[in-house]
PDB file of C-alpha atoms in Angstrom:
ATOM      1  CA  MET A   1     122.637  75.150 114.125  1.00  0.00           C
ATOM      2  CA  LEU A   2     121.620  78.802 114.265  1.00  0.00           C
ATOM      3  CA  TRP A   3     124.291  81.268 115.324  1.00  0.00           C
ATOM      4  CA  VAL A   4     122.159  82.397 118.250  1.00  0.00           C
ATOM      5  CA  ASP A   5     122.623  78.881 119.711  1.00  0.00           C
ATOM      6  CA  LYS A   6     126.040  78.068 118.264  1.00  0.00           C
ATOM      7  CA  HIS A   7     127.736  81.105 119.813  1.00  0.00           C
ATOM      8  CA  ARG A   8     125.782  81.238 123.070  1.00  0.00           C
ATOM      9  CA  PRO A   9     128.215  81.479 126.037  1.00  0.00           C
ATOM     10  CA  LYS A  10     128.309  78.139 127.847  1.00  0.00           C
ATOM     11  CA  THR A  11     129.846  79.432 131.099  1.00  0.00           C
ATOM     12  CA  LEU A  12     129.722  82.667 133.068  1.00  0.00           C
ATOM     13  CA  ASP A  13     133.391  83.339 132.289  1.00  0.00           C
ATOM     14  CA  LYS A  14     132.614  83.659 128.569  1.00  0.00           C
ATOM     15  CA  VAL A  15     129.708  86.092 128.903  1.00  0.00           C
ATOM     16  CA  ILE A  16     130.331  89.261 126.874  1.00  0.00           C
ATOM     17  CA  VAL A  17     127.226  91.222 127.856  1.00  0.00           C
ATOM     18  CA  HIS A  18     126.245  91.639 131.548  1.00  0.00           C
ATOM     19  CA  GLU A  19     129.717  90.787 132.821  1.00  0.00           C
ATOM     20  CA  GLN A  20     129.004  92.276 136.254  1.00  0.00           C
ATOM     21  CA  VAL A  21     125.865  90.166 136.660  1.00  0.00           C
ATOM     22  CA  ALA A  22     127.859  87.087 135.648  1.00  0.00           C
ATOM     23  CA  GLN A  23     130.536  87.866 138.236  1.00  0.00           C
ATOM     24  CA  ASN A  24     127.900  88.139 140.966  1.00  0.00           C
ATOM     25  CA  LEU A  25     126.353  84.813 139.923  1.00  0.00           C
ATOM     26  CA  LYS A  26     129.757  83.119 140.123  1.00  0.00           C
ATOM     27  CA  LYS A  27     129.675  83.665 143.891  1.00  0.00           C
ATOM     28  CA  PHE A  28     126.862  81.110 144.141  1.00  0.00           C
ATOM     29  CA  VAL A  29     129.037  78.598 142.297  1.00  0.00           C
ATOM     30  CA  ALA A  30     131.870  79.162 144.764  1.00  0.00           C
ATOM     31  CA  GLU A  31     129.509  78.780 147.731  1.00  0.00           C
ATOM     32  CA  GLN A  32     127.999  75.609 146.173  1.00  0.00           C
ATOM     33  CA  ASP A  33     124.531  76.889 146.974  1.00  0.00           C
ATOM     34  CA  CYS A  34     122.112  79.524 145.768  1.00  0.00           C
ATOM     35  CA  PRO A  35     118.744  81.007 146.725  1.00  0.00           C
ATOM     36  CA  HIS A  36     115.683  81.006 144.522  1.00  0.00           C
ATOM     37  CA  LEU A  37     116.345  83.416 141.640  1.00  0.00           C
ATOM     38  CA  LEU A  38     114.081  85.637 139.557  1.00  0.00           C
ATOM     39  CA  PHE A  39     115.586  86.848 136.278  1.00  0.00           C
ATOM     40  CA  TYR A  40     113.603  89.619 134.615  1.00  0.00           C
ATOM     41  CA  GLY A  41     114.215  91.877 131.653  1.00  0.00           C
ATOM     42  CA  PRO A  42     113.074  92.573 128.078  1.00  0.00           C
ATOM     43  CA  PRO A  43     113.088  89.871 125.375  1.00  0.00           C
ATOM     44  CA  GLY A  44     116.493  89.193 123.866  1.00  0.00           C
ATOM     45  CA  SER A  45     118.411  90.691 126.780  1.00  0.00           C
ATOM     46  CA  GLY A  46     120.245  87.463 127.696  1.00  0.00           C
ATOM     47  CA  LYS A  47     118.265  86.044 130.625  1.00  0.00           C
ATOM     48  CA  LYS A  48     118.253  82.432 129.430  1.00  0.00           C
ATOM     49  CA  THR A  49     121.933  82.619 128.499  1.00  0.00           C
ATOM     50  CA  LEU A  50     122.852  83.672 132.042  1.00  0.00           C
ATOM     51  CA  ILE A  51     120.582  81.032 133.570  1.00  0.00           C
ATOM     52  CA  MET A  52     122.010  78.146 131.548  1.00  0.00           C
ATOM     53  CA  ALA A  53     125.589  79.353 132.040  1.00  0.00           C
ATOM     54  CA  LEU A  54     124.991  79.438 135.806  1.00  0.00           C
ATOM     55  CA  ILE A  55     123.507  75.929 135.872  1.00  0.00           C
ATOM     56  CA  LYS A  56     126.337  74.489 133.788  1.00  0.00           C
ATOM     57  CA  GLN A  57     128.962  76.119 135.975  1.00  0.00           C
ATOM     58  CA  MET A  58     127.259  74.691 139.057  1.00  0.00           C
ATOM     59  CA  PHE A  59     126.764  71.106 137.848  1.00  0.00           C
ATOM     60  CA  GLY A  60     129.186  70.677 134.966  1.00  0.00           C
ATOM     61  CA  ALA A  61     128.799  69.256 131.464  1.00  0.00           C
ATOM     62  CA  GLY A  62     126.026  66.870 132.553  1.00  0.00           C
ATOM     63  CA  VAL A  63     123.574  69.755 132.197  1.00  0.00           C
ATOM     64  CA  GLU A  64     124.033  69.647 128.405  1.00  0.00           C
ATOM     65  CA  LYS A  65     122.809  66.034 128.235  1.00  0.00           C
ATOM     66  CA  VAL A  66     119.173  67.022 127.980  1.00  0.00           C
ATOM     67  CA  LYS A  67     116.095  65.289 126.659  1.00  0.00           C
ATOM     68  CA  MET A  68     112.849  66.783 125.420  1.00  0.00           C
ATOM     69  CA  GLU A  69     109.683  64.974 126.367  1.00  0.00           C
ATOM     70  CA  ASN A  70     105.949  65.451 126.654  1.00  0.00           C
ATOM     71  CA  LYS A  71     105.086  64.106 130.064  1.00  0.00           C
ATOM     72  CA  THR A  72     101.565  63.330 131.228  1.00  0.00           C
ATOM     73  CA  TRP A  73     100.439  63.633 134.836  1.00  0.00           C
ATOM     74  CA  LYS A  74      97.178  62.496 136.388  1.00  0.00           C
ATOM     75  CA  ILE A  75      95.644  65.415 138.256  1.00  0.00           C
ATOM     76  CA  ASP A  76      93.088  64.745 140.989  1.00  0.00           C
ATOM     77  CA  THR A  77      91.234  67.893 142.049  1.00  0.00           C
ATOM     78  CA  GLY A  78      88.933  66.086 144.452  1.00  0.00           C
ATOM     79  CA  THR A  79      85.909  66.491 142.202  1.00  0.00           C
ATOM     80  CA  ARG A  80      87.399  65.148 138.981  1.00  0.00           C
ATOM     81  CA  THR A  81      90.500  63.458 137.581  1.00  0.00           C
ATOM     82  CA  PHE A  82      92.123  64.379 134.285  1.00  0.00           C
ATOM     83  CA  ASP A  83      95.401  64.022 132.397  1.00  0.00           C
ATOM     84  CA  LEU A  84      97.669  67.030 131.998  1.00  0.00           C
ATOM     85  CA  GLU A  85     100.383  66.924 129.328  1.00  0.00           C
ATOM     86  CA  LEU A  86     103.259  69.388 129.289  1.00  0.00           C
ATOM     87  CA  ALA A  87     106.501  69.663 127.331  1.00  0.00           C
ATOM     88  CA  MET A  88     109.659  69.758 129.420  1.00  0.00           C
ATOM     89  CA  LEU A  89     113.403  69.821 128.896  1.00  0.00           C
ATOM     90  CA  SER A  90     115.400  67.938 131.508  1.00  0.00           C
ATOM     91  CA  SER A  91     118.817  66.655 132.515  1.00  0.00           C
ATOM     92  CA  SER A  92     119.931  64.789 135.616  1.00  0.00           C
ATOM     93  CA  HIS A  93     120.408  68.129 137.371  1.00  0.00           C
ATOM     94  CA  HIS A  94     117.671  70.424 136.128  1.00  0.00           C
ATOM     95  CA  VAL A  95     114.221  70.611 134.583  1.00  0.00           C
ATOM     96  CA  GLU A  96     112.983  73.430 132.364  1.00  0.00           C
ATOM     97  CA  MET A  97     109.350  74.051 131.549  1.00  0.00           C
ATOM     98  CA  ASN A  98     106.759  76.703 130.837  1.00  0.00           C
ATOM     99  CA  PRO A  99     103.826  76.276 133.275  1.00  0.00           C
ATOM    100  CA  SER A 100     101.788  78.966 131.508  1.00  0.00           C
ATOM    101  CA  ASP A 101     101.488  76.599 128.508  1.00  0.00           C
ATOM    102  CA  ALA A 102      98.833  74.784 130.533  1.00  0.00           C
ATOM    103  CA  GLY A 103      96.550  77.833 130.272  1.00  0.00           C
ATOM    104  CA  PHE A 104      93.868  78.030 132.960  1.00  0.00           C
ATOM    105  CA  GLN A 105      95.186  74.744 134.368  1.00  0.00           C
ATOM    106  CA  ASP A 106      98.538  76.304 135.264  1.00  0.00           C
ATOM    107  CA  ARG A 107      97.764  76.128 138.977  1.00  0.00           C
ATOM    108  CA  TYR A 108      97.682  72.323 138.749  1.00  0.00           C
ATOM    109  CA  VAL A 109     101.114  72.348 137.135  1.00  0.00           C
ATOM    110  CA  VAL A 110     102.485  74.235 140.106  1.00  0.00           C
ATOM    111  CA  GLN A 111     100.540  72.279 142.710  1.00  0.00           C
ATOM    112  CA  GLU A 112     101.180  68.767 141.432  1.00  0.00           C
ATOM    113  CA  VAL A 113     103.895  68.635 138.806  1.00  0.00           C
ATOM    114  CA  ILE A 114     106.444  70.858 140.502  1.00  0.00           C
ATOM    115  CA  LYS A 115     105.768  69.261 143.877  1.00  0.00           C
ATOM    116  CA  GLU A 116     106.423  65.813 142.420  1.00  0.00           C
ATOM    117  CA  MET A 117     109.773  66.855 140.977  1.00  0.00           C
ATOM    118  CA  ALA A 118     110.765  68.875 144.011  1.00  0.00           C
ATOM    119  CA  LYS A 119     110.302  65.854 146.273  1.00  0.00           C
ATOM    120  CA  SER A 120     112.895  63.787 144.399  1.00  0.00           C
ATOM    121  CA  ARG A 121     116.473  64.584 145.332  1.00  0.00           C
ATOM    122  CA  PRO A 122     119.049  64.412 142.538  1.00  0.00           C
ATOM    123  CA  ILE A 123     121.817  61.834 142.487  1.00  0.00           C
ATOM    124  CA  ASP A 124     125.032  63.805 142.909  1.00  0.00           C
ATOM    125  CA  ALA A 125     128.033  61.508 142.731  1.00  0.00           C
ATOM    126  CA  LYS A 126     130.287  64.094 144.328  1.00  0.00           C
ATOM    127  CA  GLY A 127     127.742  64.953 146.976  1.00  0.00           C
ATOM    128  CA  LYS A 128     128.313  68.662 146.560  1.00  0.00           C
ATOM    129  CA  ARG A 129     124.811  69.845 145.755  1.00  0.00           C
ATOM    130  CA  ALA A 130     121.841  67.957 147.125  1.00  0.00           C
ATOM    131  CA  PHE A 131     119.254  69.948 145.213  1.00  0.00           C
ATOM    132  CA  LYS A 132     117.719  70.059 141.771  1.00  0.00           C
ATOM    133  CA  VAL A 133     117.104  73.203 139.733  1.00  0.00           C
ATOM    134  CA  LEU A 134     113.677  73.940 138.260  1.00  0.00           C
ATOM    135  CA  VAL A 135     113.690  76.609 135.557  1.00  0.00           C
ATOM    136  CA  LEU A 136     110.239  78.111 135.025  1.00  0.00           C
ATOM    137  CA  ASN A 137     109.782  80.382 132.009  1.00  0.00           C
ATOM    138  CA  GLU A 138     107.203  83.146 131.596  1.00  0.00           C
ATOM    139  CA  VAL A 139     106.169  83.185 135.259  1.00  0.00           C
ATOM    140  CA  ASP A 140     104.683  86.647 134.669  1.00  0.00           C
ATOM    141  CA  LYS A 141     101.977  84.916 132.592  1.00  0.00           C
ATOM    142  CA  LEU A 142     100.913  82.595 135.411  1.00  0.00           C
ATOM    143  CA  SER A 143      97.504  83.131 136.982  1.00  0.00           C
ATOM    144  CA  ARG A 144      97.184  84.566 140.489  1.00  0.00           C
ATOM    145  CA  GLU A 145      96.219  81.152 141.861  1.00  0.00           C
ATOM    146  CA  ALA A 146      99.263  79.508 140.269  1.00  0.00           C
ATOM    147  CA  GLN A 147     101.589  82.137 141.709  1.00  0.00           C
ATOM    148  CA  HIS A 148     100.159  81.619 145.190  1.00  0.00           C
ATOM    149  CA  SER A 149     100.732  77.872 144.811  1.00  0.00           C
ATOM    150  CA  LEU A 150     104.251  78.606 143.612  1.00  0.00           C
ATOM    151  CA  ARG A 151     104.962  80.581 146.771  1.00  0.00           C
ATOM    152  CA  ARG A 152     103.911  77.672 148.981  1.00  0.00           C
ATOM    153  CA  THR A 153     105.967  75.238 146.889  1.00  0.00           C
ATOM    154  CA  MET A 154     109.063  77.426 147.200  1.00  0.00           C
ATOM    155  CA  GLU A 155     108.761  77.391 150.979  1.00  0.00           C
ATOM    156  CA  LYS A 156     107.972  73.704 151.422  1.00  0.00           C
ATOM    157  CA  TYR A 157     110.586  72.168 149.109  1.00  0.00           C
ATOM    158  CA  SER A 158     113.455  74.637 149.415  1.00  0.00           C
ATOM    159  CA  ALA A 159     115.711  71.915 150.855  1.00  0.00           C
ATOM    160  CA  SER A 160     115.523  69.691 147.773  1.00  0.00           C
ATOM    161  CA  CYS A 161     115.144  72.161 144.904  1.00  0.00           C
ATOM    162  CA  ARG A 162     115.997  75.674 143.811  1.00  0.00           C
ATOM    163  CA  LEU A 163     113.665  77.569 141.534  1.00  0.00           C
ATOM    164  CA  ILE A 164     114.996  79.861 138.826  1.00  0.00           C
ATOM    165  CA  LEU A 165     112.164  81.976 137.489  1.00  0.00           C
ATOM    166  CA  CYS A 166     112.360  83.859 134.206  1.00  0.00           C
ATOM    167  CA  CYS A 167     110.037  86.611 132.977  1.00  0.00           C
ATOM    168  CA  ASN A 168     109.885  89.843 131.010  1.00  0.00           C
ATOM    169  CA  SER A 169     108.049  91.936 133.600  1.00  0.00           C
ATOM    170  CA  SER A 170     108.558  91.527 137.346  1.00  0.00           C
ATOM    171  CA  SER A 171     105.567  93.790 138.049  1.00  0.00           C
ATOM    172  CA  LYS A 172     103.260  90.960 136.937  1.00  0.00           C
ATOM    173  CA  VAL A 173     104.794  88.605 139.510  1.00  0.00           C
ATOM    174  CA  THR A 174     103.210  88.753 142.955  1.00  0.00           C
ATOM    175  CA  GLU A 175     105.130  90.391 145.764  1.00  0.00           C
ATOM    176  CA  ALA A 176     104.972  87.121 147.729  1.00  0.00           C
ATOM    177  CA  VAL A 177     106.953  85.321 145.001  1.00  0.00           C
ATOM    178  CA  ARG A 178     109.370  88.197 144.357  1.00  0.00           C
ATOM    179  CA  SER A 179     110.219  88.531 148.046  1.00  0.00           C
ATOM    180  CA  ARG A 180     111.265  84.865 148.216  1.00  0.00           C
ATOM    181  CA  CYS A 181     113.745  85.229 145.360  1.00  0.00           C
ATOM    182  CA  LEU A 182     116.928  87.098 144.704  1.00  0.00           C
ATOM    183  CA  ASN A 183     115.838  89.429 141.908  1.00  0.00           C
ATOM    184  CA  VAL A 184     118.284  89.709 138.996  1.00  0.00           C
ATOM    185  CA  ARG A 185     117.594  92.563 136.591  1.00  0.00           C
ATOM    186  CA  VAL A 186     118.916  91.841 133.080  1.00  0.00           C
ATOM    187  CA  ASN A 187     118.897  95.076 131.109  1.00  0.00           C
ATOM    188  CA  ALA A 188     118.630  95.235 127.337  1.00  0.00           C
ATOM    189  CA  PRO A 189     122.160  95.394 125.890  1.00  0.00           C
ATOM    190  CA  THR A 190     123.352  98.697 124.493  1.00  0.00           C
ATOM    191  CA  GLU A 191     123.981  99.058 120.767  1.00  0.00           C
ATOM    192  CA  ASP A 192     127.731  99.134 121.446  1.00  0.00           C
ATOM    193  CA  GLN A 193     127.495  95.803 123.288  1.00  0.00           C
ATOM    194  CA  ILE A 194     125.498  94.291 120.422  1.00  0.00           C
ATOM    195  CA  VAL A 195     128.147  95.492 117.962  1.00  0.00           C
ATOM    196  CA  GLN A 196     130.789  93.838 120.142  1.00  0.00           C
ATOM    197  CA  VAL A 197     128.898  90.518 120.061  1.00  0.00           C
ATOM    198  CA  LEU A 198     128.346  90.686 116.285  1.00  0.00           C
ATOM    199  CA  GLU A 199     132.024  91.394 115.672  1.00  0.00           C
ATOM    200  CA  PHE A 200     132.910  88.446 117.931  1.00  0.00           C
ATOM    201  CA  ILE A 201     130.617  86.141 115.923  1.00  0.00           C
ATOM    202  CA  GLY A 202     131.987  87.519 112.656  1.00  0.00           C
ATOM    203  CA  LYS A 203     135.503  86.712 113.790  1.00  0.00           C
ATOM    204  CA  LYS A 204     134.504  83.173 114.785  1.00  0.00           C
ATOM    205  CA  GLU A 205     132.832  82.640 111.401  1.00  0.00           C
ATOM    206  CA  ASN A 206     135.779  84.196 109.505  1.00  0.00           C
ATOM    207  CA  LEU A 207     133.620  86.964 108.026  1.00  0.00           C
ATOM    208  CA  GLN A 208     134.696  90.388 106.817  1.00  0.00           C
ATOM    209  CA  LEU A 209     132.371  93.107 108.129  1.00  0.00           C
ATOM    210  CA  PRO A 210     132.201  96.451 106.248  1.00  0.00           C
ATOM    211  CA  PHE A 211     132.589  99.595 108.334  1.00  0.00           C
ATOM    212  CA  GLY A 212     129.327 100.435 110.117  1.00  0.00           C
ATOM    213  CA  PHE A 213     127.621  97.171 109.109  1.00  0.00           C
ATOM    214  CA  ALA A 214     127.341  95.784 112.654  1.00  0.00           C
ATOM    215  CA  ALA A 215     126.188  99.192 113.940  1.00  0.00           C
ATOM    216  CA  ARG A 216     123.302  99.271 111.431  1.00  0.00           C
ATOM    217  CA  ILE A 217     122.138  95.816 112.498  1.00  0.00           C
ATOM    218  CA  ALA A 218     122.394  96.835 116.165  1.00  0.00           C
ATOM    219  CA  ALA A 219     120.272  99.927 115.522  1.00  0.00           C
ATOM    220  CA  GLN A 220     117.701  97.891 113.593  1.00  0.00           C
ATOM    221  CA  SER A 221     117.440  95.251 116.342  1.00  0.00           C
ATOM    222  CA  ASN A 222     115.885  97.642 118.868  1.00  0.00           C
ATOM    223  CA  ARG A 223     118.399  96.465 121.515  1.00  0.00           C
ATOM    224  CA  ASN A 224     117.281  92.843 121.165  1.00  0.00           C
ATOM    225  CA  LEU A 225     120.452  90.747 121.018  1.00  0.00           C
ATOM    226  CA  ARG A 226     118.717  87.598 119.797  1.00  0.00           C
ATOM    227  CA  ARG A 227     117.119  89.531 116.946  1.00  0.00           C
ATOM    228  CA  ALA A 228     120.428  91.189 116.053  1.00  0.00           C
ATOM    229  CA  ILE A 229     122.182  87.819 115.727  1.00  0.00           C
ATOM    230  CA  LEU A 230     119.325  86.431 113.624  1.00  0.00           C
ATOM    231  CA  PHE A 231     119.471  89.529 111.392  1.00  0.00           C
ATOM    232  CA  PHE A 232     123.224  89.047 111.051  1.00  0.00           C
ATOM    233  CA  GLU A 233     122.845  85.421 109.974  1.00  0.00           C
ATOM    234  CA  THR A 234     120.031  86.337 107.567  1.00  0.00           C
ATOM    235  CA  CYS A 235     122.267  88.907 105.884  1.00  0.00           C
ATOM    236  CA  LYS A 236     125.001  86.278 105.557  1.00  0.00           C
ATOM    237  CA  VAL A 237     122.605  83.825 103.895  1.00  0.00           C
ATOM    238  CA  GLN A 238     121.187  86.424 101.510  1.00  0.00           C
ATOM    239  CA  GLN A 239     124.424  88.061 100.421  1.00  0.00           C
ATOM    240  CA  TYR A 240     128.085  87.575 101.201  1.00  0.00           C
ATOM    241  CA  PRO A 241     130.478  89.357 100.914  1.00  0.00           C
ATOM    242  CA  PHE A 242     128.419  92.032 102.624  1.00  0.00           C
ATOM    243  CA  SER A 243     127.800  95.269 100.753  1.00  0.00           C
ATOM    244  CA  ALA A 244     128.543  98.653 102.318  1.00  0.00           C
ATOM    245  CA  ASN A 245     124.861  99.677 102.492  1.00  0.00           C
ATOM    246  CA  GLN A 246     123.338  96.238 103.167  1.00  0.00           C
ATOM    247  CA  VAL A 247     120.539  96.111 105.739  1.00  0.00           C
ATOM    248  CA  ALA A 248     118.634  93.220 107.277  1.00  0.00           C
ATOM    249  CA  PRO A 249     115.172  92.562 105.806  1.00  0.00           C
ATOM    250  CA  PRO A 250     112.212  93.152 108.154  1.00  0.00           C
ATOM    251  CA  LEU A 251     110.642  90.156 109.845  1.00  0.00           C
ATOM    252  CA  ASP A 252     107.696  88.669 107.956  1.00  0.00           C
ATOM    253  CA  TRP A 253     105.250  89.235 110.787  1.00  0.00           C
ATOM    254  CA  GLU A 254     106.356  92.847 111.244  1.00  0.00           C
ATOM    255  CA  GLN A 255     105.823  93.454 107.524  1.00  0.00           C
ATOM    256  CA  TYR A 256     102.361  91.937 107.930  1.00  0.00           C
ATOM    257  CA  VAL A 257     101.620  94.225 110.889  1.00  0.00           C
ATOM    258  CA  SER A 258     102.738  97.196 108.799  1.00  0.00           C
ATOM    259  CA  GLU A 259     100.088  96.284 106.225  1.00  0.00           C
ATOM    260  CA  ILE A 260      97.487  96.011 109.003  1.00  0.00           C
ATOM    261  CA  ALA A 261      98.412  99.476 110.294  1.00  0.00           C
ATOM    262  CA  THR A 262      98.022 100.893 106.778  1.00  0.00           C
ATOM    263  CA  GLU A 263      94.540  99.359 106.521  1.00  0.00           C
ATOM    264  CA  ILE A 264      93.537 100.738 109.928  1.00  0.00           C
ATOM    265  CA  LEU A 265      94.523 104.280 108.973  1.00  0.00           C
ATOM    266  CA  SER A 266      93.036 104.143 105.472  1.00  0.00           C
ATOM    267  CA  GLU A 267      89.514 103.299 106.621  1.00  0.00           C
ATOM    268  CA  GLN A 268      87.692 103.044 109.945  1.00  0.00           C
ATOM    269  CA  SER A 269      84.553 100.980 109.388  1.00  0.00           C
ATOM    270  CA  PRO A 270      82.932  97.764 110.682  1.00  0.00           C
ATOM    271  CA  LYS A 271      83.965  95.998 107.474  1.00  0.00           C
ATOM    272  CA  ARG A 272      87.610  97.017 107.900  1.00  0.00           C
ATOM    273  CA  LEU A 273      87.500  96.068 111.593  1.00  0.00           C
ATOM    274  CA  TYR A 274      86.359  92.556 110.662  1.00  0.00           C
ATOM    275  CA  SER A 275      89.146  92.268 108.065  1.00  0.00           C
ATOM    276  CA  VAL A 276      91.817  93.441 110.508  1.00  0.00           C
ATOM    277  CA  ARG A 277      90.537  91.103 113.214  1.00  0.00           C
ATOM    278  CA  GLN A 278      91.023  88.106 110.928  1.00  0.00           C
ATOM    279  CA  LYS A 279      94.625  89.148 110.286  1.00  0.00           C
ATOM    280  CA  PHE A 280      95.279  89.541 114.009  1.00  0.00           C
ATOM    281  CA  TYR A 281      93.976  85.995 114.501  1.00  0.00           C
ATOM    282  CA  GLU A 282      96.416  84.759 111.860  1.00  0.00           C
ATOM    283  CA  LEU A 283      99.304  86.312 113.771  1.00  0.00           C
ATOM    284  CA  LEU A 284      98.146  84.755 117.050  1.00  0.00           C
ATOM    285  CA  VAL A 285      97.788  81.325 115.424  1.00  0.00           C
ATOM    286  CA  ASN A 286     101.419  81.637 114.310  1.00  0.00           C
ATOM    287  CA  CYS A 287     102.492  82.164 117.951  1.00  0.00           C
ATOM    288  CA  ILE A 288     103.289  85.882 117.692  1.00  0.00           C
ATOM    289  CA  PRO A 289     102.893  87.310 121.244  1.00  0.00           C
ATOM    290  CA  PRO A 290      99.833  89.598 121.465  1.00  0.00           C
ATOM    291  CA  GLU A 291     101.849  92.209 123.361  1.00  0.00           C
ATOM    292  CA  SER A 292     104.317  92.421 120.478  1.00  0.00           C
ATOM    293  CA  ILE A 293     101.522  92.644 117.898  1.00  0.00           C
ATOM    294  CA  LEU A 294      99.822  95.559 119.648  1.00  0.00           C
ATOM    295  CA  LYS A 295     103.079  97.358 120.380  1.00  0.00           C
ATOM    296  CA  VAL A 296     104.328  97.158 116.783  1.00  0.00           C
ATOM    297  CA  THR A 297     100.893  98.044 115.374  1.00  0.00           C
ATOM    298  CA  GLN A 298     100.731 101.141 117.569  1.00  0.00           C
ATOM    299  CA  CYS A 299     104.256 102.104 116.543  1.00  0.00           C
ATOM    300  CA  PHE A 300     103.460 101.792 112.824  1.00  0.00           C
ATOM    301  CA  CYS A 301     100.200 103.733 113.203  1.00  0.00           C
ATOM    302  CA  CYS A 302     101.984 106.572 114.996  1.00  0.00           C
ATOM    303  CA  CYS A 303     104.739 106.659 112.364  1.00  0.00           C
ATOM    304  CA  PHE A 304     102.306 106.648 109.434  1.00  0.00           C
ATOM    305  CA  THR A 305     100.183 109.362 111.072  1.00  0.00           C
ATOM    306  CA  PHE A 306     103.240 111.545 111.641  1.00  0.00           C
ATOM    307  CA  ILE A 307     104.452 111.080 108.042  1.00  0.00           C
ATOM    308  CA  SER A 308     101.048 111.948 106.562  1.00  0.00           C
ATOM    309  CA  ARG A 309     100.901 115.291 108.366  1.00  0.00           C
TER     310      ARG A 309
END
């Protein structure tokens, strides 16, 4: 198991980063109810960790008994009928999915799939919470039509389900959806907080960290906690005991983007454009987010231009 999963806080009490947010979420556990929630913040800030810790604290250990399945629904649009298959992670208390995986058919996911699950009340032996939690990832990538359908679903089935929405940018979520949720901003952790987490993991793994080692990884991670932990584990695999000047190797795709940026600056021609386009396609095929590709490419181009002056 990767360290990023092995050392993920399981409850709100064990959260190291965003302690104040965790304390506020604990109030919903005490009240045995919660509104619809919208967690937003940059990648690697800890949104999913807070969401899963909240769900576990609300429903108990049963949340960890999950199963992964590809479920197929029959969608009837009135003019045609087709099968829609979507991967989902579920327990007896919650369901997690990514509606945007359905592409232009995402509105049918919201209209039919979510409605079907929202209609079924969970079996709660203790009778404390008569609702099910639906965790929807990347809601900022949903189409306008899907978000409008989501708004209607939130209103109609609020008695039997609570929606927890997760996204990177709240500005891409319609005002109608945002206004029906309690918005939870999850900021990127500071470098000091990342150092604190890395030292905690090092202690759990019985590792000796040289002075300044965790700080270098934190600086290299660009305030992305997930990336910092992955860098830390990579360094452990490559060389341990750690050396005083050891640094984490760059990600393969970032190294590839660096080569693309070099090609862009070395020659601007139709031939080079065609070559670069093929490499961008390779990155997309390997599931690298287009936003990340463009952002890193722009960063490398700016850096190389500045250095060459």
